[in-house]
Amino acid sequence: MKVFLQVLLAALLGVEQACSLMCFSCTKQKSNFYCLWPTICSKLDNYCVTQSISTGTGKIVDYGYSLSKACSAICPISSFDNYVTVVDNKCCSTSLCNFSAAGSGPQASAPLLSLGVLLSLLSAMLWLGP
């Protein structure tokens, strides 16, 4: 059992070096909660992109918010704000770096996320017992 967990930890920590870039992916979601699905990018992709779109005129008229995340070969650095629609694009270039909806906020590394998954599995295994 201990050997299995050690091999699993080594494999999870080595994922970033062994595979292509990995990014979280979603399309037009209302919350970051629905944007935490990891995707293995193609060899041509160099960036994880987070795009947030807000429409409305502040607190008076709010037409909504949309969040999308994906792998991309280029970094769309353009942002747009015409006081009714705000489009904000954020890019990063390490695996699973687009964890945050803010793009420039707190980021999580692949080893840190792997460690969290491993600890969750370990606690579940211990809770279930032998």
Coordinates of N, CA and C in Angstrom, one line a residue:
M1 N 0.8 -1.2 0.0 CA 0.0 0.0 0.0 C 0.9 1.3 0.0
K2 N 1.9 1.3 0.9 CA 2.8 2.4 0.9 C 3.5 2.6 -0.4
V3 N 3.9 1.5 -1.0 CA 4.7 1.6 -2.3 C 3.8 2.2 -3.3
F4 N 2.5 1.8 -3.4 CA 1.5 2.3 -4.3 C 1.4 3.8 -4.2
L5 N 1.2 4.3 -3.0 CA 1.1 5.7 -2.7 C 2.3 6.5 -3.1
Q6 N 3.5 5.9 -2.9 CA 4.8 6.6 -3.3 C 4.9 6.7 -4.8
V7 N 4.5 5.6 -5.5 CA 4.6 5.6 -6.9 C 3.5 6.6 -7.5
L8 N 2.4 6.6 -6.9 CA 1.3 7.6 -7.3 C 1.8 9.0 -7.1
L9 N 2.4 9.3 -6.0 CA 2.9 10.7 -5.8 C 4.0 11.0 -6.8
A10 N 4.9 10.1 -7.0 CA 6.0 10.4 -8.0 C 5.4 10.6 -9.4
A11 N 4.4 9.9 -9.7 CA 3.8 10.0 -11.1 C 3.0 11.3 -11.2
L12 N 2.3 11.7 -10.1 CA 1.6 13.0 -10.2 C 2.5 14.2 -10.2
L13 N 3.6 14.1 -9.5 CA 4.5 15.2 -9.5 C 5.3 15.3 -10.8
G14 N 5.5 14.2 -11.5 CA 6.2 14.2 -12.7 C 5.3 14.5 -13.9
V15 N 4.0 14.7 -13.8 CA 3.1 14.9 -14.9 C 3.5 16.1 -15.7
E16 N 3.9 17.2 -15.0 CA 4.2 18.4 -15.7 C 5.3 18.3 -16.6
Q17 N 6.3 17.5 -16.3 CA 7.5 17.3 -17.1 C 7.2 16.3 -18.2
A18 N 6.4 15.3 -18.0 CA 6.2 14.2 -18.9 C 5.2 14.5 -20.0
C19 N 4.3 15.4 -19.8 CA 3.2 15.6 -20.7 C 3.3 17.0 -21.3
S20 N 2.4 17.3 -22.2 CA 2.2 18.6 -22.7 C 1.7 19.5 -21.7
L21 N 1.5 20.8 -22.0 CA 0.9 21.7 -21.1 C -0.5 21.3 -20.8
M22 N -0.9 21.5 -19.5 CA -2.3 21.2 -19.1 C -2.9 22.5 -18.6
C23 N -4.1 22.7 -19.1 CA -4.9 23.9 -18.7 C -6.3 23.5 -18.2
F24 N -6.8 24.4 -17.3 CA -8.2 24.2 -17.0 C -9.0 24.7 -18.2
S25 N -10.2 24.1 -18.4 CA -11.0 24.4 -19.6 C -12.5 24.5 -19.3
C26 N -13.1 25.5 -19.9 CA -14.6 25.7 -19.8 C -15.0 26.7 -20.8
T27 N -16.3 26.8 -21.1 CA -16.8 27.7 -22.1 C -18.0 28.4 -21.5
K28 N -18.0 29.7 -21.4 CA -19.1 30.6 -21.0 C -19.8 30.1 -19.8
Q29 N -19.0 30.0 -18.7 CA -19.6 29.6 -17.4 C -19.8 30.9 -16.5
K30 N -20.7 30.7 -15.6 CA -21.0 31.9 -14.7 C -20.2 31.9 -13.4
S31 N -19.4 30.7 -13.2 CA -18.7 30.6 -12.0 C -17.4 29.9 -12.3
N32 N -16.3 30.2 -11.5 CA -15.0 29.5 -11.7 C -15.2 28.0 -11.2
F33 N -16.2 27.7 -10.4 CA -16.4 26.3 -9.9 C -16.6 25.4 -11.1
Y34 N -17.2 25.8 -12.2 CA -17.5 25.0 -13.3 C -16.3 25.1 -14.4
C35 N -15.2 25.7 -14.0 CA -14.1 25.9 -14.9 C -12.8 25.1 -14.4
L36 N -13.0 24.1 -13.6 CA -11.8 23.5 -13.0 C -11.7 22.1 -13.6
W37 N -11.9 21.9 -14.9 CA -11.7 20.6 -15.6 C -10.4 20.7 -16.4
P38 N -9.4 19.9 -15.9 CA -8.1 19.9 -16.6 C -8.1 19.3 -18.0
T39 N -7.4 19.9 -18.9 CA -7.4 19.4 -20.3 C -5.9 19.4 -20.7
I40 N -5.5 18.3 -21.4 CA -4.2 18.2 -21.9 C -4.2 19.0 -23.3
C41 N -3.3 19.9 -23.4 CA -3.2 20.8 -24.6 C -2.4 20.1 -25.7
S42 N -2.6 20.5 -26.9 CA -1.8 20.0 -28.0 C -0.4 20.5 -27.9
K43 N 0.5 19.9 -28.7 CA 1.9 20.3 -28.7 C 2.1 21.7 -29.2
L44 N 1.2 22.2 -29.9 CA 1.3 23.6 -30.5 C 0.9 24.7 -29.5
D45 N 0.2 24.3 -28.4 CA -0.3 25.2 -27.4 C 0.8 25.6 -26.4
N46 N 0.9 26.9 -26.2 CA 2.0 27.4 -25.3 C 1.4 28.1 -24.1
Y47 N 0.1 28.4 -24.1 CA -0.5 29.2 -23.1 C -1.8 28.6 -22.6
C48 N -2.1 28.9 -21.3 CA -3.5 28.7 -20.8 C -4.1 30.1 -20.7
V49 N -5.3 30.2 -21.3 CA -6.0 31.5 -21.4 C -7.2 31.5 -20.5
T50 N -7.4 32.6 -19.8 CA -8.7 32.9 -19.1 C -9.3 34.1 -19.6
Q51 N -10.5 34.0 -20.1 CA -11.2 35.2 -20.6 C -12.5 35.4 -19.8
S52 N -12.6 36.6 -19.3 CA -13.9 37.0 -18.5 C -14.5 38.1 -19.3
I53 N -15.8 38.0 -19.4 CA -16.6 39.0 -20.1 C -17.8 39.5 -19.2
S54 N -17.9 40.8 -18.9 CA -18.9 41.4 -18.2 C -19.7 42.3 -19.0
T55 N -21.0 42.3 -19.0 CA -21.8 43.3 -19.8 C -22.8 44.0 -18.8
G56 N -23.0 45.2 -19.2 CA -24.0 46.0 -18.4 C -23.4 47.4 -18.1
T57 N -24.1 48.1 -17.3 CA -23.6 49.5 -16.9 C -23.5 49.6 -15.4
G58 N -22.7 48.7 -14.9 CA -22.4 48.7 -13.4 C -23.6 48.1 -12.7
K59 N -23.9 48.7 -11.5 CA -25.0 48.2 -10.7 C -26.4 48.5 -11.2
I60 N -26.5 49.5 -12.1 CA -27.8 49.9 -12.6 C -28.4 48.8 -13.5
V61 N -27.6 48.4 -14.5 CA -28.0 47.4 -15.5 C -26.9 46.3 -15.6
D62 N -27.2 45.1 -15.2 CA -26.3 44.0 -15.2 C -26.8 42.9 -16.2
Y63 N -26.1 42.8 -17.3 CA -26.5 41.7 -18.3 C -25.8 40.4 -18.0
G64 N -24.8 40.4 -17.1 CA -24.2 39.1 -16.8 C -22.7 39.1 -16.9
Y65 N -22.2 37.9 -16.6 CA -20.8 37.6 -16.5 C -20.6 36.2 -17.2
S66 N -19.5 36.1 -17.9 CA -19.1 34.9 -18.5 C -17.6 34.6 -18.4
L67 N -17.3 33.3 -18.1 CA -15.9 33.0 -17.9 C -15.6 31.8 -18.8
S68 N -14.5 31.9 -19.5 CA -14.0 30.8 -20.4 C -12.5 30.6 -20.2
K69 N -12.1 29.3 -20.2 CA -10.7 29.0 -20.1 C -10.3 28.0 -21.1
A70 N -9.1 28.0 -21.6 CA -8.7 27.1 -22.7 C -7.2 27.1 -22.9
C71 N -6.7 26.1 -23.7 CA -5.4 26.1 -24.2 C -5.3 27.0 -25.4
S72 N -4.1 27.6 -25.7 CA -4.0 28.4 -26.9 C -2.6 28.5 -27.4
A73 N -2.4 28.6 -28.7 CA -1.1 28.7 -29.3 C -0.5 30.1 -29.1
I74 N -1.4 31.1 -29.0 CA -1.1 32.5 -28.9 C -1.7 33.0 -27.6
C75 N -1.2 34.1 -27.2 CA -1.7 34.8 -26.0 C -2.5 36.0 -26.5
P76 N -3.8 36.0 -26.4 CA -4.6 37.2 -26.8 C -4.6 38.2 -25.7
I77 N -3.6 39.1 -25.8 CA -3.4 40.1 -24.8 C -4.3 41.3 -24.8
S78 N -5.2 41.3 -25.8 CA -6.1 42.5 -25.9 C -7.2 42.4 -24.8
S79 N -7.5 43.5 -24.2 CA -8.6 43.6 -23.3 C -9.5 44.7 -23.9
F80 N -10.7 44.8 -23.5 CA -11.6 45.7 -24.1 C -12.6 46.2 -23.1
D81 N -12.8 47.5 -23.1 CA -13.8 48.1 -22.1 C -14.4 49.4 -22.8
N82 N -15.7 49.3 -23.1 CA -16.4 50.4 -23.7 C -17.5 50.9 -22.7
Y83 N -17.4 50.6 -21.4 CA -18.3 51.0 -20.4 C -19.6 50.2 -20.4
V84 N -19.8 49.4 -21.4 CA -21.0 48.5 -21.4 C -20.5 47.0 -21.4
T85 N -19.4 46.8 -22.1 CA -18.9 45.4 -22.2 C -17.4 45.5 -21.8
V86 N -17.0 44.6 -20.9 CA -15.6 44.5 -20.5 C -15.1 43.1 -20.8
V87 N -14.1 43.0 -21.7 CA -13.5 41.7 -22.0 C -12.1 41.7 -21.4
D88 N -11.7 40.8 -20.6 CA -10.4 40.7 -20.0 C -9.8 39.3 -20.3
N89 N -8.6 39.3 -20.9 CA -7.9 38.1 -21.3 C -6.6 38.1 -20.4
K90 N -6.4 36.9 -19.8 CA -5.2 36.7 -19.0 C -4.5 35.4 -19.5
C91 N -3.2 35.4 -19.6 CA -2.4 34.2 -20.1 C -1.4 33.8 -19.1
C92 N -1.1 32.5 -19.1 CA 0.0 32.0 -18.3 C 0.6 30.8 -19.1
S93 N 1.8 30.4 -18.7 CA 2.4 29.3 -19.5 C 2.9 28.1 -18.8
T94 N 2.4 27.9 -17.6 CA 2.8 26.6 -16.9 C 1.5 25.8 -16.7
S95 N 1.7 24.5 -16.5 CA 0.5 23.6 -16.4 C -0.4 24.0 -15.2
L96 N -1.7 24.0 -15.5 CA -2.8 24.3 -14.6 C -2.6 25.7 -13.9
C97 N -2.0 26.6 -14.6 CA -1.8 28.0 -14.0 C -3.0 28.8 -14.1
N98 N -4.0 28.5 -14.9 CA -5.2 29.3 -15.0 C -6.3 28.8 -14.0
F99 N -5.9 28.4 -12.8 CA -6.8 28.0 -11.7 C -7.7 29.1 -11.3
S100 N -7.2 30.3 -11.1 CA -8.0 31.4 -10.6 C -8.9 32.0 -11.8
A101 N -10.1 32.5 -11.4 CA -10.9 33.2 -12.4 C -10.4 34.5 -12.7
A102 N -9.6 35.1 -11.8 CA -9.1 36.4 -12.0 C -7.9 36.5 -13.0
G103 N -7.3 35.3 -13.2 CA -6.1 35.3 -14.1 C -4.9 35.8 -13.5
S104 N -4.9 36.9 -12.8 CA -3.7 37.5 -12.2 C -3.7 37.3 -10.7
G105 N -4.7 36.6 -10.2 CA -4.8 36.3 -8.7 C -4.0 35.1 -8.3
P106 N -4.3 34.5 -7.2 CA -3.6 33.3 -6.8 C -3.6 32.2 -7.8
Q107 N -2.4 31.6 -8.0 CA -2.3 30.5 -9.0 C -1.8 29.3 -8.2
A108 N -2.2 28.1 -8.8 CA -1.8 26.9 -8.1 C -0.9 26.1 -9.1
S109 N 0.2 25.5 -8.6 CA 1.1 24.7 -9.5 C 0.6 23.3 -9.6
A110 N 1.0 22.6 -10.6 CA 0.6 21.2 -10.8 C 1.1 20.3 -9.6
P111 N 2.3 20.5 -9.1 CA 2.7 19.7 -7.9 C 1.8 20.0 -6.7
L112 N 1.4 21.2 -6.5 CA 0.6 21.6 -5.4 C -0.8 20.9 -5.5
L113 N -1.4 21.0 -6.7 CA -2.7 20.4 -7.0 C -2.6 18.9 -6.9
S114 N -1.5 18.3 -7.3 CA -1.3 16.8 -7.2 C -1.2 16.4 -5.8
L115 N -0.5 17.2 -5.0 CA -0.4 16.9 -3.6 C -1.8 16.9 -2.9
G116 N -2.6 17.9 -3.3 CA -4.0 17.9 -2.7 C -4.8 16.7 -3.1
V117 N -4.7 16.3 -4.4 CA -5.4 15.1 -4.8 C -4.9 13.9 -4.1
L118 N -3.6 13.8 -3.9 CA -3.1 12.6 -3.2 C -3.5 12.6 -1.7
L119 N -3.5 13.7 -1.1 CA -3.9 13.8 0.3 C -5.4 13.4 0.5
S120 N -6.2 13.9 -0.5 CA -7.6 13.5 -0.5 C -7.9 12.0 -0.7
L121 N -7.1 11.4 -1.6 CA -7.2 10.0 -1.8 C -6.8 9.2 -0.5
L122 N -5.7 9.7 0.0 CA -5.1 9.0 1.2 C -6.1 9.1 2.4
S123 N -6.7 10.3 2.6 CA -7.7 10.4 3.7 C -8.9 9.5 3.5
A124 N -9.4 9.5 2.2 CA -10.5 8.6 1.9 C -10.2 7.1 2.1
M125 N -9.0 6.7 1.8 CA -8.5 5.3 1.9 C -8.5 5.0 3.4
L126 N -7.9 5.9 4.2 CA -7.8 5.7 5.7 C -9.2 5.7 6.3
W127 N -10.1 6.5 5.9 CA -11.4 6.6 6.4 C -12.2 5.3 6.1
L128 N -12.0 4.7 4.9 CA -12.7 3.5 4.6 C -12.2 2.3 5.3
G129 N -10.9 2.4 5.8 CA -10.3 1.3 6.6 C -9.8 0.2 5.7
P130 N -9.3 -0.8 6.4 CA -8.7 -2.0 5.7 C -9.8 -2.9 5.0

